[in-house]
């Protein structure tokens, strides 16, 4: 981590992500990066790959703007994996060698770059949507979770979307909002479609979407949840000390994990990292990662 410490321990805005990408690609020849989509405001959604197999394990972060610490968590995870490959003397190296014989690792550190920028730098970072964001945020952009059009990406996936839409309406969320507004129809947003199109065209075996906060692991959605998901989640909980949870009612459906379970039938998890109020202090990053590392490498070992 030392080479990257200055970049990892700061706000994960667009500029920092560009610097991290450059530094990672320069240091590790076996890591590649692609742009797989663009946000409402044309910010690039980047995808990092390690491995050559067409079978993939997927990790996502930065789905919610104010949870940008999850992007830094994924960059740190990429760096730790890459260092483990180079150093070749850690007990984790064996896990990785076996992993890369079977599948590749895919990281999408920042699914919602506009939301992150709004949370970090305010409504002016929403370009031509500045006035709209200012009206919706009412002076509180720091807690912004949605994309730049006020759609919560994790309510916009086609997984029992009508159900979550009804729950939103019952809660009075009928317009674009900083959080929990699921859009006019499923996959209405480019950020959502970036993930669904990627997953439809790739052979994803399993996935974790990182959110903040709560130290919880969500593992199920409907009767389509794969049988082995519970066993994997239990082990993840044991290794991290995080709790196994079921979503509160408003969070029931519309999420990326939910969609992966319904559409792809694969083990998919939401991990809520850290404790406190979002945005979490970046100073928490080393501690959050240290607590999760065993769980993450276990996840690599089960595929
Ligand atoms: Zn979240």
PDB file of C-alpha atoms and ligand atoms in Angstrom:
ATOM      1  CA  UNK A   1       0.000   0.000   0.000  1.00  0.00           C
ATOM      2  CA  UNK A   2       2.924   2.345   0.732  1.00  0.00           C
ATOM      3  CA  UNK A   3       3.495   3.486  -2.868  1.00  0.00           C
ATOM      4  CA  UNK A   4      -0.161   4.383  -3.149  1.00  0.00           C
ATOM      5  CA  UNK A   5      -0.866   5.652   0.352  1.00  0.00           C
ATOM      6  CA  UNK A   6      -1.203   9.326  -0.585  1.00  0.00           C
ATOM      7  CA  UNK A   7      -3.694   8.522  -3.321  1.00  0.00           C
ATOM      8  CA  UNK A   8      -5.709   5.990  -1.338  1.00  0.00           C
ATOM      9  CA  UNK A   9      -6.069   8.111   1.772  1.00  0.00           C
ATOM     10  CA  UNK A  10      -7.834  11.004   0.093  1.00  0.00           C
ATOM     11  CA  UNK A  11     -11.203  11.844  -1.445  1.00  0.00           C
ATOM     12  CA  UNK A  12     -11.886   9.440  -4.296  1.00  0.00           C
ATOM     13  CA  UNK A  13     -12.923  12.043  -6.852  1.00  0.00           C
ATOM     14  CA  UNK A  14     -12.442  11.917 -10.611  1.00  0.00           C
ATOM     15  CA  UNK A  15      -8.931  13.352 -10.420  1.00  0.00           C
ATOM     16  CA  UNK A  16      -7.790  10.901  -7.735  1.00  0.00           C
ATOM     17  CA  UNK A  17      -9.231   7.959  -9.695  1.00  0.00           C
ATOM     18  CA  UNK A  18      -7.315   9.017 -12.801  1.00  0.00           C
ATOM     19  CA  UNK A  19      -4.106   9.216 -10.787  1.00  0.00           C
ATOM     20  CA  UNK A  20      -4.764   5.816  -9.192  1.00  0.00           C
ATOM     21  CA  UNK A  21      -5.471   4.227 -12.561  1.00  0.00           C
ATOM     22  CA  UNK A  22      -2.249   5.623 -14.033  1.00  0.00           C
ATOM     23  CA  UNK A  23      -0.171   4.512 -11.037  1.00  0.00           C
ATOM     24  CA  UNK A  24      -1.714   1.009 -10.960  1.00  0.00           C
ATOM     25  CA  UNK A  25      -1.260   0.412 -14.698  1.00  0.00           C
ATOM     26  CA  UNK A  26       2.325   1.697 -14.575  1.00  0.00           C
ATOM     27  CA  UNK A  27       3.332  -0.535 -11.677  1.00  0.00           C
ATOM     28  CA  UNK A  28       1.455  -3.741 -12.532  1.00  0.00           C
ATOM     29  CA  UNK A  29       1.728  -4.867 -16.170  1.00  0.00           C
ATOM     30  CA  UNK A  30      -0.808  -7.657 -15.609  1.00  0.00           C
ATOM     31  CA  UNK A  31      -3.606  -5.281 -14.599  1.00  0.00           C
ATOM     32  CA  UNK A  32      -5.612  -3.807 -17.472  1.00  0.00           C
ATOM     33  CA  UNK A  33      -8.313  -1.156 -17.543  1.00  0.00           C
ATOM     34  CA  UNK A  34     -11.196  -0.359 -19.868  1.00  0.00           C
ATOM     35  CA  UNK A  35     -13.976   2.172 -20.004  1.00  0.00           C
ATOM     36  CA  UNK A  36     -17.202   0.175 -20.057  1.00  0.00           C
ATOM     37  CA  UNK A  37     -19.716   3.002 -19.960  1.00  0.00           C
ATOM     38  CA  UNK A  38     -20.406   6.643 -19.220  1.00  0.00           C
ATOM     39  CA  UNK A  39     -22.489   8.407 -16.626  1.00  0.00           C
ATOM     40  CA  UNK A  40     -25.270  10.926 -17.303  1.00  0.00           C
ATOM     41  CA  UNK A  41     -22.593  13.648 -17.263  1.00  0.00           C
ATOM     42  CA  UNK A  42     -20.268  11.636 -19.531  1.00  0.00           C
ATOM     43  CA  UNK A  43     -17.852  10.636 -16.787  1.00  0.00           C
ATOM     44  CA  UNK A  44     -16.168   7.364 -17.602  1.00  0.00           C
ATOM     45  CA  UNK A  45     -17.043   4.171 -15.748  1.00  0.00           C
ATOM     46  CA  UNK A  46     -13.834   2.187 -15.491  1.00  0.00           C
ATOM     47  CA  UNK A  47     -13.320  -1.518 -15.220  1.00  0.00           C
ATOM     48  CA  UNK A  48     -10.056  -3.167 -14.094  1.00  0.00           C
ATOM     49  CA  UNK A  49      -9.160  -6.754 -14.960  1.00  0.00           C
ATOM     50  CA  UNK A  50      -6.614  -9.225 -13.618  1.00  0.00           C
ATOM     51  CA  UNK A  51      -6.473 -12.603 -15.376  1.00  0.00           C
ATOM     52  CA  UNK A  52      -7.185 -14.066 -18.789  1.00  0.00           C
ATOM     53  CA  UNK A  53     -10.083 -16.434 -18.168  1.00  0.00           C
ATOM     54  CA  UNK A  54     -13.454 -15.554 -19.659  1.00  0.00           C
ATOM     55  CA  UNK A  55     -15.060 -16.633 -16.387  1.00  0.00           C
ATOM     56  CA  UNK A  56     -15.147 -13.691 -14.033  1.00  0.00           C
ATOM     57  CA  UNK A  57     -15.661 -12.726 -10.407  1.00  0.00           C
ATOM     58  CA  UNK A  58     -16.984  -9.183 -10.161  1.00  0.00           C
ATOM     59  CA  UNK A  59     -16.488  -6.505  -7.514  1.00  0.00           C
ATOM     60  CA  UNK A  60     -18.283  -3.141  -7.629  1.00  0.00           C
ATOM     61  CA  UNK A  61     -18.017   0.007  -5.535  1.00  0.00           C
ATOM     62  CA  UNK A  62     -19.123   3.626  -5.626  1.00  0.00           C
ATOM     63  CA  UNK A  63     -22.741   2.770  -6.421  1.00  0.00           C
ATOM     64  CA  UNK A  64     -23.895   5.492  -4.040  1.00  0.00           C
ATOM     65  CA  UNK A  65     -22.223   8.911  -4.195  1.00  0.00           C
ATOM     66  CA  UNK A  66     -21.600   9.484  -0.497  1.00  0.00           C
ATOM     67  CA  UNK A  67     -20.188   5.948  -0.170  1.00  0.00           C
ATOM     68  CA  UNK A  68     -17.050   6.722  -2.207  1.00  0.00           C
ATOM     69  CA  UNK A  69     -14.878   5.049   0.448  1.00  0.00           C
ATOM     70  CA  UNK A  70     -15.960   1.789  -1.249  1.00  0.00           C
ATOM     71  CA  UNK A  71     -14.131   2.902  -4.415  1.00  0.00           C
ATOM     72  CA  UNK A  72     -10.944   3.389  -2.424  1.00  0.00           C
ATOM     73  CA  UNK A  73     -11.514  -0.010  -0.836  1.00  0.00           C
ATOM     74  CA  UNK A  74     -11.535  -1.630  -4.278  1.00  0.00           C
ATOM     75  CA  UNK A  75      -8.407   0.197  -5.435  1.00  0.00           C
ATOM     76  CA  UNK A  76      -6.690  -1.001  -2.267  1.00  0.00           C
ATOM     77  CA  UNK A  77      -7.902  -4.557  -2.943  1.00  0.00           C
ATOM     78  CA  UNK A  78      -6.531  -4.427  -6.513  1.00  0.00           C
ATOM     79  CA  UNK A  79      -3.177  -3.198  -5.180  1.00  0.00           C
ATOM     80  CA  UNK A  80      -3.040  -5.882  -2.484  1.00  0.00           C
ATOM     81  CA  UNK A  81      -3.790  -8.613  -5.033  1.00  0.00           C
ATOM     82  CA  UNK A  82      -1.208  -7.232  -7.450  1.00  0.00           C
ATOM     83  CA  UNK A  83       1.456  -6.981  -4.715  1.00  0.00           C
ATOM     84  CA  UNK A  84       0.674 -10.536  -3.631  1.00  0.00           C
ATOM     85  CA  UNK A  85       1.239 -11.741  -7.200  1.00  0.00           C
ATOM     86  CA  UNK A  86       4.561  -9.881  -7.456  1.00  0.00           C
ATOM     87  CA  UNK A  87       5.911 -10.844  -4.045  1.00  0.00           C
ATOM     88  CA  UNK A  88       5.057 -14.499  -4.479  1.00  0.00           C
ATOM     89  CA  UNK A  89       5.823 -15.439  -0.910  1.00  0.00           C
ATOM     90  CA  UNK A  90       2.640 -14.857   0.961  1.00  0.00           C
ATOM     91  CA  UNK A  91       0.218 -17.634   1.861  1.00  0.00           C
ATOM     92  CA  UNK A  92      -2.312 -15.641  -0.155  1.00  0.00           C
ATOM     93  CA  UNK A  93      -0.305 -16.260  -3.316  1.00  0.00           C
ATOM     94  CA  UNK A  94      -1.504 -19.872  -3.470  1.00  0.00           C
ATOM     95  CA  UNK A  95      -5.113 -18.765  -3.340  1.00  0.00           C
ATOM     96  CA  UNK A  96      -4.446 -16.366  -6.194  1.00  0.00           C
ATOM     97  CA  UNK A  97      -2.573 -18.887  -8.353  1.00  0.00           C
ATOM     98  CA  UNK A  98      -5.420 -21.335  -8.041  1.00  0.00           C
ATOM     99  CA  UNK A  99      -7.945 -18.555  -8.638  1.00  0.00           C
ATOM    100  CA  UNK A 100      -6.365 -17.366 -11.891  1.00  0.00           C
ATOM    101  CA  UNK A 101      -6.375 -20.890 -13.318  1.00  0.00           C
ATOM    102  CA  UNK A 102     -10.168 -20.779 -13.110  1.00  0.00           C
ATOM    103  CA  UNK A 103     -11.302 -17.199 -13.477  1.00  0.00           C
ATOM    104  CA  UNK A 104     -10.435 -13.534 -13.864  1.00  0.00           C
ATOM    105  CA  UNK A 105     -11.090 -10.780 -11.361  1.00  0.00           C
ATOM    106  CA  UNK A 106     -13.056  -7.743 -12.478  1.00  0.00           C
ATOM    107  CA  UNK A 107     -13.286  -4.512 -10.505  1.00  0.00           C
ATOM    108  CA  UNK A 108     -15.598  -1.589 -11.206  1.00  0.00           C
ATOM    109  CA  UNK A 109     -14.508   0.805  -8.439  1.00  0.00           C
ATOM    110  CA  UNK A 110     -16.890   3.653  -9.240  1.00  0.00           C
ATOM    111  CA  UNK A 111     -20.271   2.796 -10.767  1.00  0.00           C
ATOM    112  CA  UNK A 112     -21.725   6.252 -10.071  1.00  0.00           C
ATOM    113  CA  UNK A 113     -18.989   8.829 -10.784  1.00  0.00           C
ATOM    114  CA  UNK A 114     -21.407  11.792 -10.971  1.00  0.00           C
ATOM    115  CA  UNK A 115     -22.910  10.956  -7.578  1.00  0.00           C
ATOM    116  CA  UNK A 116     -19.438  10.700  -6.039  1.00  0.00           C
ATOM    117  CA  UNK A 117     -18.409  14.036  -7.542  1.00  0.00           C
ATOM    118  CA  UNK A 118     -21.616  15.717  -6.265  1.00  0.00           C
ATOM    119  CA  UNK A 119     -21.043  14.329  -2.765  1.00  0.00           C
ATOM    120  CA  UNK A 120     -17.413  15.486  -2.753  1.00  0.00           C
ATOM    121  CA  UNK A 121     -17.566  18.768  -4.663  1.00  0.00           C
ATOM    122  CA  UNK A 122     -21.168  19.946  -4.553  1.00  0.00           C
ATOM    123  CA  UNK A 123     -23.747  20.842  -7.170  1.00  0.00           C
ATOM    124  CA  UNK A 124     -21.278  22.723  -9.391  1.00  0.00           C
ATOM    125  CA  UNK A 125     -19.755  19.373 -10.345  1.00  0.00           C
ATOM    126  CA  UNK A 126     -23.107  18.426 -11.924  1.00  0.00           C
ATOM    127  CA  UNK A 127     -22.319  20.672 -14.926  1.00  0.00           C
ATOM    128  CA  UNK A 128     -25.545  21.537 -16.824  1.00  0.00           C
ATOM    129  CA  UNK A 129     -27.569  19.797 -14.068  1.00  0.00           C
ATOM    130  CA  UNK A 130     -26.145  22.098 -11.382  1.00  0.00           C
ATOM    131  CA  UNK A 131     -29.415  23.933 -10.699  1.00  0.00           C
ATOM    132  CA  UNK A 132     -31.419  20.714 -10.669  1.00  0.00           C
ATOM    133  CA  UNK A 133     -29.018  19.091  -8.178  1.00  0.00           C
ATOM    134  CA  UNK A 134     -29.019  22.202  -6.001  1.00  0.00           C
ATOM    135  CA  UNK A 135     -32.830  22.168  -5.842  1.00  0.00           C
ATOM    136  CA  UNK A 136     -33.026  18.453  -5.041  1.00  0.00           C
ATOM    137  CA  UNK A 137     -30.184  18.534  -2.478  1.00  0.00           C
ATOM    138  CA  UNK A 138     -31.472  21.617  -0.643  1.00  0.00           C
ATOM    139  CA  UNK A 139     -27.942  22.474   0.446  1.00  0.00           C
ATOM    140  CA  UNK A 140     -26.966  18.961   1.508  1.00  0.00           C
ATOM    141  CA  UNK A 141     -24.957  17.550  -1.393  1.00  0.00           C
ATOM    142  CA  UNK A 142     -22.495  15.795   0.968  1.00  0.00           C
ATOM    143  CA  UNK A 143     -25.087  13.071   1.598  1.00  0.00           C
ATOM    144  CA  UNK A 144     -26.003  12.684  -2.107  1.00  0.00           C
ATOM    145  CA  UNK A 145     -26.314   9.011  -3.097  1.00  0.00           C
ATOM    146  CA  UNK A 146     -28.178   9.055  -6.451  1.00  0.00           C
ATOM    147  CA  UNK A 147     -26.859   9.768  -9.931  1.00  0.00           C
ATOM    148  CA  UNK A 148     -26.927  13.298 -11.361  1.00  0.00           C
ATOM    149  CA  UNK A 149     -30.604  12.924 -12.343  1.00  0.00           C
ATOM    150  CA  UNK A 150     -31.610  12.017  -8.793  1.00  0.00           C
ATOM    151  CA  UNK A 151     -32.112   8.310  -9.521  1.00  0.00           C
ATOM    152  CA  UNK A 152     -30.793   5.824  -6.973  1.00  0.00           C
ATOM    153  CA  UNK A 153     -28.911   3.291  -9.090  1.00  0.00           C
ATOM    154  CA  UNK A 154     -29.487   0.572  -6.520  1.00  0.00           C
ATOM    155  CA  UNK A 155     -33.263   1.005  -6.919  1.00  0.00           C
ATOM    156  CA  UNK A 156     -33.107   1.000 -10.722  1.00  0.00           C
ATOM    157  CA  UNK A 157     -32.413  -2.658 -11.535  1.00  0.00           C
ATOM    158  CA  UNK A 158     -35.120  -4.918 -12.905  1.00  0.00           C
ATOM    159  CA  UNK A 159     -35.590  -7.127  -9.846  1.00  0.00           C
ATOM    160  CA  UNK A 160     -39.082  -6.842  -8.422  1.00  0.00           C
ATOM    161  CA  UNK A 161     -38.833  -3.187  -9.439  1.00  0.00           C
ATOM    162  CA  UNK A 162     -42.614  -2.570  -9.218  1.00  0.00           C
ATOM    163  CA  UNK A 163     -42.536  -3.694  -5.600  1.00  0.00           C
ATOM    164  CA  UNK A 164     -39.804  -1.285  -4.601  1.00  0.00           C
ATOM    165  CA  UNK A 165     -41.447   1.461  -6.651  1.00  0.00           C
ATOM    166  CA  UNK A 166     -44.637   0.967  -4.636  1.00  0.00           C
ATOM    167  CA  UNK A 167     -42.666   1.110  -1.393  1.00  0.00           C
ATOM    168  CA  UNK A 168     -40.971   4.313  -2.543  1.00  0.00           C
ATOM    169  CA  UNK A 169     -44.361   5.869  -3.338  1.00  0.00           C
ATOM    170  CA  UNK A 170     -45.713   4.768   0.059  1.00  0.00           C
ATOM    171  CA  UNK A 171     -42.733   6.549   1.637  1.00  0.00           C
ATOM    172  CA  UNK A 172     -43.492   9.714  -0.319  1.00  0.00           C
ATOM    173  CA  UNK A 173     -40.544   9.354  -2.706  1.00  0.00           C
ATOM    174  CA  UNK A 174     -42.250  10.169  -6.025  1.00  0.00           C
ATOM    175  CA  UNK A 175     -39.664  12.481  -7.598  1.00  0.00           C
ATOM    176  CA  UNK A 176     -35.924  12.468  -8.229  1.00  0.00           C
ATOM    177  CA  UNK A 177     -34.190  12.521  -4.902  1.00  0.00           C
ATOM    178  CA  UNK A 178     -30.781  12.309  -3.229  1.00  0.00           C
ATOM    179  CA  UNK A 179     -31.583   8.708  -2.373  1.00  0.00           C
ATOM    180  CA  UNK A 180     -34.089   5.888  -2.900  1.00  0.00           C
ATOM    181  CA  UNK A 181     -35.880   7.127  -6.030  1.00  0.00           C
ATOM    182  CA  UNK A 182     -35.809   4.230  -8.504  1.00  0.00           C
ATOM    183  CA  UNK A 183     -36.416   6.109 -11.759  1.00  0.00           C
ATOM    184  CA  UNK A 184     -39.297   5.942 -14.246  1.00  0.00           C
ATOM    185  CA  UNK A 185     -38.577   2.406 -15.346  1.00  0.00           C
ATOM    186  CA  UNK A 186     -35.968  -0.299 -14.685  1.00  0.00           C
ATOM    187  CA  UNK A 187     -32.569   0.341 -16.256  1.00  0.00           C
ATOM    188  CA  UNK A 188     -33.554   3.901 -17.166  1.00  0.00           C
ATOM    189  CA  UNK A 189     -30.087   5.143 -16.167  1.00  0.00           C
ATOM    190  CA  UNK A 190     -26.801   4.768 -18.091  1.00  0.00           C
ATOM    191  CA  UNK A 191     -24.965   3.740 -14.922  1.00  0.00           C
ATOM    192  CA  UNK A 192     -27.420   0.870 -14.380  1.00  0.00           C
ATOM    193  CA  UNK A 193     -27.198  -0.192 -18.019  1.00  0.00           C
ATOM    194  CA  UNK A 194     -23.410  -0.136 -17.865  1.00  0.00           C
ATOM    195  CA  UNK A 195     -23.566  -2.896 -15.243  1.00  0.00           C
ATOM    196  CA  UNK A 196     -26.383  -4.914 -16.832  1.00  0.00           C
ATOM    197  CA  UNK A 197     -24.835  -4.779 -20.305  1.00  0.00           C
ATOM    198  CA  UNK A 198     -21.488  -5.833 -18.909  1.00  0.00           C
ATOM    199  CA  UNK A 199     -23.042  -8.737 -17.020  1.00  0.00           C
ATOM    200  CA  UNK A 200     -25.175  -9.850 -19.969  1.00  0.00           C
ATOM    201  CA  UNK A 201     -22.141 -10.062 -22.215  1.00  0.00           C
ATOM    202  CA  UNK A 202     -19.722 -11.656 -19.736  1.00  0.00           C
ATOM    203  CA  UNK A 203     -19.613 -14.930 -17.875  1.00  0.00           C
ATOM    204  CA  UNK A 204     -19.935 -13.743 -14.280  1.00  0.00           C
ATOM    205  CA  UNK A 205     -19.680 -16.495 -11.653  1.00  0.00           C
ATOM    206  CA  UNK A 206     -20.275 -14.432  -8.518  1.00  0.00           C
ATOM    207  CA  UNK A 207     -20.206 -10.832  -7.368  1.00  0.00           C
ATOM    208  CA  UNK A 208     -19.924  -8.472  -4.434  1.00  0.00           C
ATOM    209  CA  UNK A 209     -21.252  -4.907  -4.491  1.00  0.00           C
ATOM    210  CA  UNK A 210     -19.737  -2.754  -1.757  1.00  0.00           C
ATOM    211  CA  UNK A 211     -21.758  -0.118   0.035  1.00  0.00           C
ATOM    212  CA  UNK A 212     -21.330   1.806   3.288  1.00  0.00           C
ATOM    213  CA  UNK A 213     -22.107   1.504   6.120  1.00  0.00           C
ATOM    214  CA  UNK A 214     -23.321  -0.978   8.776  1.00  0.00           C
ATOM    215  CA  UNK A 215     -20.899  -3.951   8.802  1.00  0.00           C
ATOM    216  CA  UNK A 216     -23.513  -6.237   7.267  1.00  0.00           C
ATOM    217  CA  UNK A 217     -23.717  -8.808   4.499  1.00  0.00           C
ATOM    218  CA  UNK A 218     -26.850  -9.151   2.371  1.00  0.00           C
ATOM    219  CA  UNK A 219     -26.930 -12.415   0.504  1.00  0.00           C
ATOM    220  CA  UNK A 220     -30.510 -13.331  -0.471  1.00  0.00           C
ATOM    221  CA  UNK A 221     -33.248 -12.184  -2.781  1.00  0.00           C
ATOM    222  CA  UNK A 222     -36.346 -14.234  -3.485  1.00  0.00           C
ATOM    223  CA  UNK A 223     -36.533 -17.975  -3.996  1.00  0.00           C
ATOM    224  CA  UNK A 224     -33.989 -17.653  -6.799  1.00  0.00           C
ATOM    225  CA  UNK A 225     -31.132 -17.196  -4.337  1.00  0.00           C
ATOM    226  CA  UNK A 226     -28.659 -20.005  -5.100  1.00  0.00           C
ATOM    227  CA  UNK A 227     -28.492 -22.672  -2.417  1.00  0.00           C
ATOM    228  CA  UNK A 228     -24.769 -22.148  -1.826  1.00  0.00           C
ATOM    229  CA  UNK A 229     -25.170 -18.396  -1.215  1.00  0.00           C
ATOM    230  CA  UNK A 230     -26.019 -18.867   2.466  1.00  0.00           C
ATOM    231  CA  UNK A 231     -22.985 -21.052   3.110  1.00  0.00           C
ATOM    232  CA  UNK A 232     -20.695 -18.526   1.405  1.00  0.00           C
ATOM    233  CA  UNK A 233     -22.299 -15.633   3.287  1.00  0.00           C
ATOM    234  CA  UNK A 234     -21.942 -17.429   6.618  1.00  0.00           C
ATOM    235  CA  UNK A 235     -18.240 -17.933   6.012  1.00  0.00           C
ATOM    236  CA  UNK A 236     -17.871 -14.309   4.891  1.00  0.00           C
ATOM    237  CA  UNK A 237     -19.562 -13.205   8.120  1.00  0.00           C
ATOM    238  CA  UNK A 238     -17.375 -15.474  10.222  1.00  0.00           C
ATOM    239  CA  UNK A 239     -14.169 -14.144   8.629  1.00  0.00           C
ATOM    240  CA  UNK A 240     -15.107 -10.457   8.797  1.00  0.00           C
ATOM    241  CA  UNK A 241     -17.166 -10.310  11.972  1.00  0.00           C
ATOM    242  CA  UNK A 242     -19.887  -8.633   9.901  1.00  0.00           C
ATOM    243  CA  UNK A 243     -23.530  -9.601  10.492  1.00  0.00           C
ATOM    244  CA  UNK A 244     -25.695 -11.559   8.071  1.00  0.00           C
ATOM    245  CA  UNK A 245     -28.738  -9.469   7.274  1.00  0.00           C
ATOM    246  CA  UNK A 246     -31.980  -9.188   5.409  1.00  0.00           C
ATOM    247  CA  UNK A 247     -32.898  -5.789   3.948  1.00  0.00           C
ATOM    248  CA  UNK A 248     -35.366  -3.486   5.601  1.00  0.00           C
ATOM    249  CA  UNK A 249     -38.531  -3.272   3.522  1.00  0.00           C
ATOM    250  CA  UNK A 250     -37.681  -0.167   1.465  1.00  0.00           C
ATOM    251  CA  UNK A 251     -34.498  -1.805   0.274  1.00  0.00           C
ATOM    252  CA  UNK A 252     -36.345  -4.882  -0.952  1.00  0.00           C
ATOM    253  CA  UNK A 253     -35.644  -5.219  -4.667  1.00  0.00           C
ATOM    254  CA  UNK A 254     -34.265  -3.018  -7.413  1.00  0.00           C
ATOM    255  CA  UNK A 255     -30.650  -3.566  -6.381  1.00  0.00           C
ATOM    256  CA  UNK A 256     -27.694  -4.896  -8.349  1.00  0.00           C
ATOM    257  CA  UNK A 257     -27.310  -7.956  -6.125  1.00  0.00           C
ATOM    258  CA  UNK A 258     -31.039  -8.657  -6.490  1.00  0.00           C
ATOM    259  CA  UNK A 259     -30.818  -8.400 -10.268  1.00  0.00           C
ATOM    260  CA  UNK A 260     -27.771 -10.687 -10.454  1.00  0.00           C
ATOM    261  CA  UNK A 261     -29.616 -13.318  -8.420  1.00  0.00           C
ATOM    262  CA  UNK A 262     -32.808 -13.067 -10.467  1.00  0.00           C
ATOM    263  CA  UNK A 263     -31.293 -12.638 -13.941  1.00  0.00           C
ATOM    264  CA  UNK A 264     -28.077 -14.655 -13.683  1.00  0.00           C
ATOM    265  CA  UNK A 265     -28.892 -17.036 -10.830  1.00  0.00           C
ATOM    266  CA  UNK A 266     -25.436 -16.521  -9.313  1.00  0.00           C
ATOM    267  CA  UNK A 267     -24.301 -15.950  -5.730  1.00  0.00           C
ATOM    268  CA  UNK A 268     -24.312 -12.172  -5.322  1.00  0.00           C
ATOM    269  CA  UNK A 269     -23.784 -10.131  -2.179  1.00  0.00           C
ATOM    270  CA  UNK A 270     -24.060  -6.616  -0.861  1.00  0.00           C
ATOM    271  CA  UNK A 271     -21.442  -5.856   1.765  1.00  0.00           C
ATOM    272  CA  UNK A 272     -22.023  -2.716   3.833  1.00  0.00           C
ATOM    273  CA  UNK A 273     -18.572  -1.702   5.047  1.00  0.00           C
ATOM    274  CA  UNK A 274     -17.605   0.335   8.097  1.00  0.00           C
ATOM    275  CA  UNK A 275     -19.660   1.999  10.780  1.00  0.00           C
ATOM    276  CA  UNK A 276     -20.759   5.586  11.203  1.00  0.00           C
ATOM    277  CA  UNK A 277     -22.450   8.215   9.093  1.00  0.00           C
ATOM    278  CA  UNK A 278     -21.729   8.491   5.358  1.00  0.00           C
ATOM    279  CA  UNK A 279     -19.496   9.743   3.985  1.00  0.00           C
ATOM    280  CA  UNK A 280     -17.236   7.732   6.267  1.00  0.00           C
ATOM    281  CA  UNK A 281     -13.899   9.279   7.180  1.00  0.00           C
ATOM    282  CA  UNK A 282     -11.259   7.992   4.762  1.00  0.00           C
ATOM    283  CA  UNK A 283      -9.018   7.477   7.803  1.00  0.00           C
ATOM    284  CA  UNK A 284     -11.137   4.356   8.427  1.00  0.00           C
ATOM    285  CA  UNK A 285      -9.980   2.730   5.184  1.00  0.00           C
ATOM    286  CA  UNK A 286      -6.971   0.729   6.483  1.00  0.00           C
ATOM    287  CA  UNK A 287      -8.998  -0.650   9.377  1.00  0.00           C
ATOM    288  CA  UNK A 288     -11.986  -1.513   7.160  1.00  0.00           C
ATOM    289  CA  UNK A 289      -9.753  -3.277   4.655  1.00  0.00           C
ATOM    290  CA  UNK A 290      -7.775  -5.150   7.330  1.00  0.00           C
ATOM    291  CA  UNK A 291     -10.989  -6.512   8.758  1.00  0.00           C
ATOM    292  CA  UNK A 292     -12.231  -7.636   5.323  1.00  0.00           C
ATOM    293  CA  UNK A 293      -9.095  -9.068   3.745  1.00  0.00           C
ATOM    294  CA  UNK A 294      -9.601 -12.660   4.895  1.00  0.00           C
ATOM    295  CA  UNK A 295     -13.184 -12.532   3.688  1.00  0.00           C
ATOM    296  CA  UNK A 296     -12.142 -11.128   0.317  1.00  0.00           C
ATOM    297  CA  UNK A 297      -9.496 -13.755  -0.306  1.00  0.00           C
ATOM    298  CA  UNK A 298     -11.911 -16.459   0.835  1.00  0.00           C
ATOM    299  CA  UNK A 299     -14.351 -15.140  -1.779  1.00  0.00           C
ATOM    300  CA  UNK A 300     -11.632 -15.497  -4.419  1.00  0.00           C
ATOM    301  CA  UNK A 301     -11.114 -19.096  -3.360  1.00  0.00           C
ATOM    302  CA  UNK A 302     -14.765 -20.146  -3.801  1.00  0.00           C
ATOM    303  CA  UNK A 303     -15.424 -18.407  -7.108  1.00  0.00           C
TER     304      UNK A 303
HETATM  305 ZN1  LIG B   1     -25.194   2.176  -0.763  1.00  0.00          ZN
END
